[in-house]
mmCIF file of C-alpha atoms in Angstrom:
data_model
loop_
_atom_site.group_PDB
_atom_site.id
_atom_site.type_symbol
_atom_site.label_atom_id
_atom_site.label_comp_id
_atom_site.label_asym_id
_atom_site.label_seq_id
_atom_site.Cartn_x
_atom_site.Cartn_y
_atom_site.Cartn_z
ATOM 1 C CA UNK A 1 45.947 28.330 102.776
ATOM 2 C CA UNK A 2 47.144 25.186 101.187
ATOM 3 C CA UNK A 3 49.269 22.610 103.150
ATOM 4 C CA UNK A 4 52.706 23.883 101.640
ATOM 5 C CA UNK A 5 51.898 27.492 102.621
ATOM 6 C CA UNK A 6 50.854 26.401 106.053
ATOM 7 C CA UNK A 7 54.206 24.445 106.553
ATOM 8 C CA UNK A 8 56.192 27.445 105.444
ATOM 9 C CA UNK A 9 54.361 29.851 107.772
ATOM 10 C CA UNK A 10 54.935 27.519 110.619
ATOM 11 C CA UNK A 11 58.500 27.170 109.854
ATOM 12 C CA UNK A 12 58.916 30.947 109.687
ATOM 13 C CA UNK A 13 57.396 31.205 113.049
ATOM 14 C CA UNK A 14 59.622 28.559 114.667
ATOM 15 C CA UNK A 15 62.609 30.230 113.054
ATOM 16 C CA UNK A 16 61.695 33.689 114.430
ATOM 17 C CA UNK A 17 61.309 32.275 117.894
ATOM 18 C CA UNK A 18 64.531 30.367 117.562
ATOM 19 C CA UNK A 19 66.685 33.261 116.408
ATOM 20 C CA UNK A 20 65.201 35.484 119.146
ATOM 21 C CA UNK A 21 66.098 32.886 121.836
ATOM 22 C CA UNK A 22 69.518 32.483 120.401
ATOM 23 C CA UNK A 23 70.197 36.109 120.170
ATOM 24 C CA UNK A 24 68.984 36.918 123.661
ATOM 25 C CA UNK A 25 66.151 39.181 122.241
ATOM 26 C CA UNK A 26 62.828 38.126 123.609
ATOM 27 C CA UNK A 27 60.218 36.945 121.041
ATOM 28 C CA UNK A 28 57.448 39.075 122.627
ATOM 29 C CA UNK A 29 57.908 42.805 123.541
ATOM 30 C CA UNK A 30 58.672 43.396 127.227
ATOM 31 C CA UNK A 31 57.510 46.190 129.476
ATOM 32 C CA UNK A 32 60.192 48.862 129.880
ATOM 33 C CA UNK A 33 60.183 51.945 132.244
ATOM 34 C CA UNK A 34 58.605 54.660 130.329
ATOM 35 C CA UNK A 35 60.535 57.839 129.790
ATOM 36 C CA UNK A 36 59.581 60.752 132.085
ATOM 37 C CA UNK A 37 58.031 63.372 129.905
ATOM 38 C CA UNK A 38 56.501 65.546 132.703
ATOM 39 C CA UNK A 39 57.289 69.179 131.843
ATOM 40 C CA UNK A 40 56.983 70.573 135.339
ATOM 41 C CA UNK A 41 58.725 69.795 138.554
ATOM 42 C CA UNK A 42 57.013 68.073 141.526
ATOM 43 C CA UNK A 43 57.244 68.608 145.238
ATOM 44 C CA UNK A 44 56.947 65.753 147.825
ATOM 45 C CA UNK A 45 56.568 65.528 151.559
ATOM 46 C CA UNK A 46 58.417 62.580 153.019
ATOM 47 C CA UNK A 47 57.569 61.186 156.392
ATOM 48 C CA UNK A 48 59.764 58.609 157.908
ATOM 49 C CA UNK A 49 58.256 56.522 160.828
ATOM 50 C CA UNK A 50 60.314 54.465 163.087
ATOM 51 C CA UNK A 51 58.639 51.222 164.059
ATOM 52 C CA UNK A 52 61.463 49.833 166.174
ATOM 53 C CA UNK A 53 59.805 48.694 169.344
ATOM 54 C CA UNK A 54 60.779 46.441 172.079
ATOM 55 C CA UNK A 55 57.831 44.208 171.397
ATOM 56 C CA UNK A 56 58.544 43.925 167.734
ATOM 57 C CA UNK A 57 62.323 43.413 168.179
ATOM 58 C CA UNK A 58 62.880 42.171 171.677
ATOM 59 C CA UNK A 59 66.267 40.623 171.253
ATOM 60 C CA UNK A 60 69.149 42.890 172.519
ATOM 61 C CA UNK A 61 66.750 45.946 172.486
ATOM 62 C CA UNK A 62 68.944 48.777 173.370
ATOM 63 C CA UNK A 63 67.578 50.705 176.254
ATOM 64 C CA UNK A 64 70.460 52.821 177.108
ATOM 65 C CA UNK A 65 74.075 54.070 176.225
ATOM 66 C CA UNK A 66 72.476 54.859 173.812
ATOM 67 C CA UNK A 67 68.909 53.776 173.566
ATOM 68 C CA UNK A 68 67.119 52.859 170.280
ATOM 69 C CA UNK A 69 66.971 55.796 167.923
ATOM 70 C CA UNK A 70 67.413 56.945 164.336
ATOM 71 C CA UNK A 71 69.963 59.145 162.720
ATOM 72 C CA UNK A 72 69.059 62.250 160.603
ATOM 73 C CA UNK A 73 67.883 61.400 157.049
ATOM 74 C CA UNK A 74 70.168 62.027 154.097
ATOM 75 C CA UNK A 75 68.390 61.998 150.892
ATOM 76 C CA UNK A 76 68.964 62.952 147.147
ATOM 77 C CA UNK A 77 66.890 63.254 143.982
ATOM 78 C CA UNK A 78 69.006 62.048 141.029
ATOM 79 C CA UNK A 79 69.085 60.365 137.612
ATOM 80 C CA UNK A 80 69.609 56.734 136.872
ATOM 81 C CA UNK A 81 73.508 56.989 136.543
ATOM 82 C CA UNK A 82 73.966 57.846 140.320
ATOM 83 C CA UNK A 83 73.310 55.721 143.532
ATOM 84 C CA UNK A 84 73.881 56.799 147.013
ATOM 85 C CA UNK A 85 74.015 52.974 147.968
ATOM 86 C CA UNK A 86 73.003 49.701 146.213
ATOM 87 C CA UNK A 87 72.086 46.293 147.462
ATOM 88 C CA UNK A 88 74.843 43.745 146.477
ATOM 89 C CA UNK A 89 77.334 46.679 145.778
ATOM 90 C CA UNK A 90 80.094 48.205 147.861
ATOM 91 C CA UNK A 91 79.377 51.224 149.744
ATOM 92 C CA UNK A 92 81.493 54.445 149.356
ATOM 93 C CA UNK A 93 83.492 55.900 152.185
ATOM 94 C CA UNK A 94 80.876 58.248 152.919
ATOM 95 C CA UNK A 95 78.258 55.771 153.340
ATOM 96 C CA UNK A 96 80.682 53.709 155.607
ATOM 97 C CA UNK A 97 81.295 56.725 157.889
ATOM 98 C CA UNK A 98 77.637 57.498 158.046
ATOM 99 C CA UNK A 99 76.422 53.872 158.594
ATOM 100 C CA UNK A 100 79.030 53.229 161.313
ATOM 101 C CA UNK A 101 79.287 56.651 163.199
ATOM 102 C CA UNK A 102 76.563 58.855 161.765
ATOM 103 C CA UNK A 103 79.077 61.322 160.346
ATOM 104 C CA UNK A 104 77.549 62.731 157.038
ATOM 105 C CA UNK A 105 80.343 65.248 156.021
ATOM 106 C CA UNK A 106 82.087 62.903 153.485
ATOM 107 C CA UNK A 107 78.823 61.527 152.235
ATOM 108 C CA UNK A 108 77.562 64.957 151.439
ATOM 109 C CA UNK A 109 80.885 65.895 149.851
ATOM 110 C CA UNK A 110 80.410 62.769 147.668
ATOM 111 C CA UNK A 111 76.874 63.686 146.591
ATOM 112 C CA UNK A 112 77.957 67.178 145.684
ATOM 113 C CA UNK A 113 80.882 65.962 143.708
ATOM 114 C CA UNK A 114 78.561 63.604 141.587
ATOM 115 C CA UNK A 115 76.320 66.623 140.839
ATOM 116 C CA UNK A 116 79.155 68.545 139.599
ATOM 117 C CA UNK A 117 80.865 66.007 137.793
ATOM 118 C CA UNK A 118 78.029 64.104 135.900
ATOM 119 C CA UNK A 119 75.144 66.425 136.806
ATOM 120 C CA UNK A 120 73.358 63.266 138.054
ATOM 121 C CA UNK A 121 72.112 64.811 141.304
ATOM 122 C CA UNK A 122 69.453 67.449 141.309
ATOM 123 C CA UNK A 123 68.931 68.039 145.052
ATOM 124 C CA UNK A 124 70.325 66.994 148.473
ATOM 125 C CA UNK A 125 67.899 67.210 151.495
ATOM 126 C CA UNK A 126 67.867 66.045 155.138
ATOM 127 C CA UNK A 127 65.605 65.581 158.023
ATOM 128 C CA UNK A 128 66.225 65.489 161.889
ATOM 129 C CA UNK A 129 66.814 62.246 163.444
ATOM 130 C CA UNK A 130 64.204 60.524 165.607
ATOM 131 C CA UNK A 131 64.996 60.386 169.387
ATOM 132 C CA UNK A 132 63.697 56.930 170.200
ATOM 133 C CA UNK A 133 62.949 53.725 168.338
ATOM 134 C CA UNK A 134 59.376 55.150 167.343
ATOM 135 C CA UNK A 135 58.456 58.535 166.221
ATOM 136 C CA UNK A 136 58.249 60.503 162.950
ATOM 137 C CA UNK A 137 60.395 62.909 161.125
ATOM 138 C CA UNK A 138 59.239 64.892 157.982
ATOM 139 C CA UNK A 139 61.073 66.914 155.187
ATOM 140 C CA UNK A 140 60.249 67.961 151.660
ATOM 141 C CA UNK A 141 62.130 67.866 148.340
ATOM 142 C CA UNK A 142 61.688 68.485 144.559
ATOM 143 C CA UNK A 143 62.115 66.353 141.534
ATOM 144 C CA UNK A 144 62.012 66.963 137.724
ATOM 145 C CA UNK A 145 61.893 64.822 134.621
ATOM 146 C CA UNK A 146 65.674 64.339 134.224
ATOM 147 C CA UNK A 147 66.075 63.587 137.950
ATOM 148 C CA UNK A 148 63.056 61.763 138.935
ATOM 149 C CA UNK A 149 64.686 59.118 141.196
ATOM 150 C CA UNK A 150 64.689 59.250 144.970
ATOM 151 C CA UNK A 151 67.146 57.619 147.278
ATOM 152 C CA UNK A 152 67.824 58.130 151.125
ATOM 153 C CA UNK A 153 69.476 56.462 153.928
ATOM 154 C CA UNK A 154 69.074 56.354 157.659
ATOM 155 C CA UNK A 155 71.344 54.907 160.314
ATOM 156 C CA UNK A 156 70.067 52.463 162.893
ATOM 157 C CA UNK A 157 71.592 53.825 166.250
ATOM 158 C CA UNK A 158 73.100 51.978 167.883
ATOM 159 C CA UNK A 159 74.471 49.417 165.402
ATOM 160 C CA UNK A 160 77.772 48.264 163.791
ATOM 161 C CA UNK A 161 76.916 49.479 160.431
ATOM 162 C CA UNK A 162 73.267 49.020 159.828
ATOM 163 C CA UNK A 163 70.821 51.280 158.061
ATOM 164 C CA UNK A 164 67.475 51.531 156.232
ATOM 165 C CA UNK A 165 66.639 53.379 153.121
ATOM 166 C CA UNK A 166 65.462 53.451 149.589
ATOM 167 C CA UNK A 167 67.632 53.128 146.400
ATOM 168 C CA UNK A 168 66.411 54.761 143.199
ATOM 169 C CA UNK A 169 62.622 55.009 143.579
ATOM 170 C CA UNK A 170 61.114 56.486 140.493
ATOM 171 C CA UNK A 171 58.484 59.117 141.249
ATOM 172 C CA UNK A 172 57.608 59.631 137.619
ATOM 173 C CA UNK A 173 55.295 57.424 135.499
ATOM 174 C CA UNK A 174 55.329 58.463 131.937
ATOM 175 C CA UNK A 175 53.611 61.815 131.602
ATOM 176 C CA UNK A 176 52.675 62.305 135.108
ATOM 177 C CA UNK A 177 54.015 62.249 138.771
ATOM 178 C CA UNK A 178 52.941 59.503 141.219
ATOM 179 C CA UNK A 179 50.845 60.352 144.011
ATOM 180 C CA UNK A 180 50.927 58.894 147.516
ATOM 181 C CA UNK A 181 53.303 56.104 148.145
ATOM 182 C CA UNK A 182 54.025 54.083 151.355
ATOM 183 C CA UNK A 183 56.854 51.597 151.786
ATOM 184 C CA UNK A 184 57.993 49.396 154.502
ATOM 185 C CA UNK A 185 61.632 49.454 155.349
ATOM 186 C CA UNK A 186 63.909 46.625 156.540
ATOM 187 C CA UNK A 187 67.494 46.598 157.972
ATOM 188 C CA UNK A 188 70.545 46.539 155.620
ATOM 189 C CA UNK A 189 74.182 45.690 156.571
ATOM 190 C CA UNK A 190 76.744 48.154 154.910
ATOM 191 C CA UNK A 191 79.367 45.385 154.827
ATOM 192 C CA UNK A 192 82.044 47.401 156.467
ATOM 193 C CA UNK A 193 81.699 46.057 160.211
ATOM 194 C CA UNK A 194 81.296 42.516 161.217
ATOM 195 C CA UNK A 195 79.508 43.140 164.610
ATOM 196 C CA UNK A 196 76.551 40.889 165.387
ATOM 197 C CA UNK A 197 74.750 42.924 167.933
ATOM 198 C CA UNK A 198 73.394 46.639 168.228
ATOM 199 C CA UNK A 199 76.076 47.476 170.782
ATOM 200 C CA UNK A 200 78.942 45.473 169.343
ATOM 201 C CA UNK A 201 82.505 47.051 169.480
ATOM 202 C CA UNK A 202 84.070 48.198 166.333
ATOM 203 C CA UNK A 203 85.040 45.098 164.428
ATOM 204 C CA UNK A 204 86.111 46.104 160.864
ATOM 205 C CA UNK A 205 85.187 43.803 157.983
ATOM 206 C CA UNK A 206 88.293 42.807 156.006
ATOM 207 C CA UNK A 207 87.953 42.728 152.979
ATOM 208 C CA UNK A 208 84.942 44.883 152.816
ATOM 209 C CA UNK A 209 81.735 43.096 151.982
ATOM 210 C CA UNK A 210 78.732 44.214 149.906
ATOM 211 C CA UNK A 211 75.454 45.654 150.932
ATOM 212 C CA UNK A 212 73.093 42.849 152.270
ATOM 213 C CA UNK A 213 69.672 42.808 153.612
ATOM 214 C CA UNK A 214 69.322 41.567 157.139
ATOM 215 C CA UNK A 215 66.543 38.868 157.596
ATOM 216 C CA UNK A 216 65.277 36.799 160.475
ATOM 217 C CA UNK A 217 67.665 34.053 159.298
ATOM 218 C CA UNK A 218 70.517 35.892 157.766
ATOM 219 C CA UNK A 219 73.090 36.290 159.096
ATOM 220 C CA UNK A 220 72.283 32.777 160.380
ATOM 221 C CA UNK A 221 73.964 33.100 163.824
ATOM 222 C CA UNK A 222 72.197 33.012 167.116
ATOM 223 C CA UNK A 223 74.070 35.974 168.454
ATOM 224 C CA UNK A 224 72.669 38.375 165.758
ATOM 225 C CA UNK A 225 70.265 40.929 167.066
ATOM 226 C CA UNK A 226 67.670 40.297 164.283
ATOM 227 C CA UNK A 227 67.942 36.506 164.421
ATOM 228 C CA UNK A 228 64.400 35.126 165.044
ATOM 229 C CA UNK A 229 64.452 31.630 163.581
ATOM 230 C CA UNK A 230 60.681 31.138 164.215
ATOM 231 C CA UNK A 231 59.672 34.062 161.886
ATOM 232 C CA UNK A 232 59.693 33.760 158.074
ATOM 233 C CA UNK A 233 60.148 37.507 157.806
ATOM 234 C CA UNK A 234 61.081 40.370 160.039
ATOM 235 C CA UNK A 235 58.517 42.841 160.747
ATOM 236 C CA UNK A 236 59.257 46.210 159.213
ATOM 237 C CA UNK A 237 61.444 48.234 161.361
ATOM 238 C CA UNK A 238 60.326 51.579 159.761
ATOM 239 C CA UNK A 239 58.268 52.970 156.938
ATOM 240 C CA UNK A 240 58.310 55.900 154.669
ATOM 241 C CA UNK A 241 55.192 57.775 153.294
ATOM 242 C CA UNK A 242 55.615 60.233 150.184
ATOM 243 C CA UNK A 243 52.820 62.692 149.352
ATOM 244 C CA UNK A 244 52.834 64.844 146.435
ATOM 245 C CA UNK A 245 51.971 68.369 147.470
ATOM 246 C CA UNK A 246 50.811 71.593 145.746
ATOM 247 C CA UNK A 247 53.312 74.595 145.563
ATOM 248 C CA UNK A 248 51.150 76.557 147.879
ATOM 249 C CA UNK A 249 51.540 73.877 150.593
ATOM 250 C CA UNK A 250 55.241 74.243 150.868
ATOM 251 C CA UNK A 251 56.793 75.197 154.174
ATOM 252 C CA UNK A 252 60.194 75.293 155.554
ATOM 253 C CA UNK A 253 61.206 72.924 158.406
ATOM 254 C CA UNK A 254 63.539 73.987 161.260
ATOM 255 C CA UNK A 255 66.870 72.224 161.457
ATOM 256 C CA UNK A 256 66.272 70.843 164.876
ATOM 257 C CA UNK A 257 63.160 68.474 165.815
ATOM 258 C CA UNK A 258 60.119 70.123 167.029
ATOM 259 C CA UNK A 259 56.619 68.872 168.062
ATOM 260 C CA UNK A 260 55.461 69.642 164.549
ATOM 261 C CA UNK A 261 57.720 67.538 162.702
ATOM 262 C CA UNK A 262 58.514 64.672 165.228
ATOM 263 C CA UNK A 263 56.056 62.658 166.901
ATOM 264 C CA UNK A 264 57.293 61.038 170.300
ATOM 265 C CA UNK A 265 56.617 57.382 171.205
ATOM 266 C CA UNK A 266 53.023 56.677 171.254
ATOM 267 C CA UNK A 267 50.099 54.513 170.137
ATOM 268 C CA UNK A 268 50.031 56.398 166.775
ATOM 269 C CA UNK A 269 52.698 54.210 165.464
ATOM 270 C CA UNK A 270 51.004 50.997 163.905
ATOM 271 C CA UNK A 271 54.153 48.866 164.292
ATOM 272 C CA UNK A 272 53.983 49.188 168.139
ATOM 273 C CA UNK A 273 51.231 46.470 168.175
ATOM 274 C CA UNK A 274 53.549 43.842 166.849
ATOM 275 C CA UNK A 275 54.665 41.189 169.322
ATOM 276 C CA UNK A 276 57.575 39.036 168.036
ATOM 277 C CA UNK A 277 58.069 35.823 170.067
ATOM 278 C CA UNK A 278 61.674 35.563 171.556
ATOM 279 C CA UNK A 279 62.508 32.088 172.576
ATOM 280 C CA UNK A 280 64.623 31.411 175.678
ATOM 281 C CA UNK A 281 68.381 30.788 174.865
ATOM 282 C CA UNK A 282 70.616 28.963 177.076
ATOM 283 C CA UNK A 283 74.321 27.937 177.276
ATOM 284 C CA UNK A 284 75.755 24.402 176.556
ATOM 285 C CA UNK A 285 75.888 22.060 179.664
ATOM 286 C CA UNK A 286 78.941 22.469 181.823
ATOM 287 C CA UNK A 287 81.085 19.386 182.477
ATOM 288 C CA UNK A 288 79.829 17.032 185.079
ATOM 289 C CA UNK A 289 81.075 17.918 188.531
ATOM 290 C CA UNK A 290 82.702 15.636 191.070
ATOM 291 C CA UNK A 291 80.833 12.671 192.481
ATOM 292 C CA UNK A 292 79.630 13.554 196.111
ATOM 293 C CA UNK A 293 78.748 10.844 198.493
ATOM 294 C CA UNK A 294 79.711 8.303 201.252
ATOM 295 C CA UNK A 295 81.920 5.469 200.400
ATOM 296 C CA UNK A 296 80.104 2.244 199.814
ATOM 297 C CA UNK A 297 76.992 4.184 198.719
ATOM 298 C CA UNK A 298 75.994 5.711 195.418
ATOM 299 C CA UNK A 299 76.734 9.345 195.162
ATOM 300 C CA UNK A 300 75.323 12.239 192.979
ATOM 301 C CA UNK A 301 76.954 14.514 190.516
ATOM 302 C CA UNK A 302 75.666 17.712 188.890
ATOM 303 C CA UNK A 303 75.965 19.795 185.722
ATOM 304 C CA UNK A 304 74.438 23.122 184.892
ATOM 305 C CA UNK A 305 73.890 25.750 182.079
ATOM 306 C CA UNK A 306 72.739 29.315 182.256
ATOM 307 C CA UNK A 307 70.318 31.636 180.333
ATOM 308 C CA UNK A 308 71.602 33.671 177.604
ATOM 309 C CA UNK A 309 68.368 35.259 176.684
ATOM 310 C CA UNK A 310 65.229 35.362 178.662
ATOM 311 C CA UNK A 311 61.825 34.703 176.717
ATOM 312 C CA UNK A 312 59.495 37.312 175.608
ATOM 313 C CA UNK A 313 56.154 37.871 173.926
ATOM 314 C CA UNK A 314 55.021 34.234 174.559
ATOM 315 C CA UNK A 315 58.300 32.795 173.229
ATOM 316 C CA UNK A 316 59.536 29.174 174.299
ATOM 317 C CA UNK A 317 60.086 29.035 178.023
ATOM 318 C CA UNK A 318 63.552 28.130 179.421
ATOM 319 C CA UNK A 319 64.541 24.484 179.783
ATOM 320 C CA UNK A 320 65.867 22.912 183.068
ATOM 321 C CA UNK A 321 69.254 24.551 184.017
ATOM 322 C CA UNK A 322 70.403 21.727 186.252
ATOM 323 C CA UNK A 323 70.780 17.990 186.036
ATOM 324 C CA UNK A 324 72.048 15.357 188.282
ATOM 325 C CA UNK A 325 72.663 11.576 188.128
ATOM 326 C CA UNK A 326 73.965 8.773 190.375
ATOM 327 C CA UNK A 327 77.552 7.921 190.458
ATOM 328 C CA UNK A 328 80.290 6.325 192.365
ATOM 329 C CA UNK A 329 82.164 8.663 194.712
ATOM 330 C CA UNK A 330 85.603 9.398 193.345
ATOM 331 C CA UNK A 331 87.478 9.252 196.544
ATOM 332 C CA UNK A 332 86.620 5.532 197.370
ATOM 333 C CA UNK A 333 89.229 2.649 196.621
#
């Protein structure tokens, strides 16, 4: 190749890259989700495992009225033009009612309407709730090529409008179904109630906010039940395991929890070994009290503060709660 041809070739390469950048089309091919071409349906077993323990989440851990527990699971298999919920989007009325009060009727009607209107939902399934912060619930569902996505939602009980779940997990990979899948789950805020703690009274968010993930530093308010400023990330509060099963392994689950589909609190839950440090939290100092003492002599005055939150799991101990300093008695001329 002579010098002129080399210059032309380099110029053409530069022009190709420039046009691609200007038009918003990448110069190199990008990986896209492969179209699902599996001819057969697939059946999966879903196992939800609660990992909400007092050692992993010691702050405001609900022990009664009601104690920590999980709502029933509401799940769907669907196509890409449907979402039961989405991060950074507004929730429907059905998700609002479910995340705030655990009422699923409106949500189920919304799912059924989406299936009839745009044929985007293939199946709707559920599983019993978990009575306790730890434990397991199991159910089974079916997917096929045009509806290969899985979504579900589980309410955190008690809470203002907090939940865990999955949005649009694709179980198909080109010409085959995925095998075993395990995912950690973290809390989300539905954006409909502004309560900070698990047992906060109803405090409607006006205007409604979008779905956000709750972290150890967001919302960045010390009153928040998930606020752990010493942690970079929250430990997972639950996990979900999906297992592809053969047709002859299918069995029907009873509507109510039983010993076979729900495991009570115990050492079988890996997350029970997590110990999240909880630092002591105290109030601001009170104003200084009156100076007490004899005239002609120096007196003493005091101020106090009280404990908002006792430390747990090797968290920082509480500082002093009372201070005093010398003063001149107020009743002397």
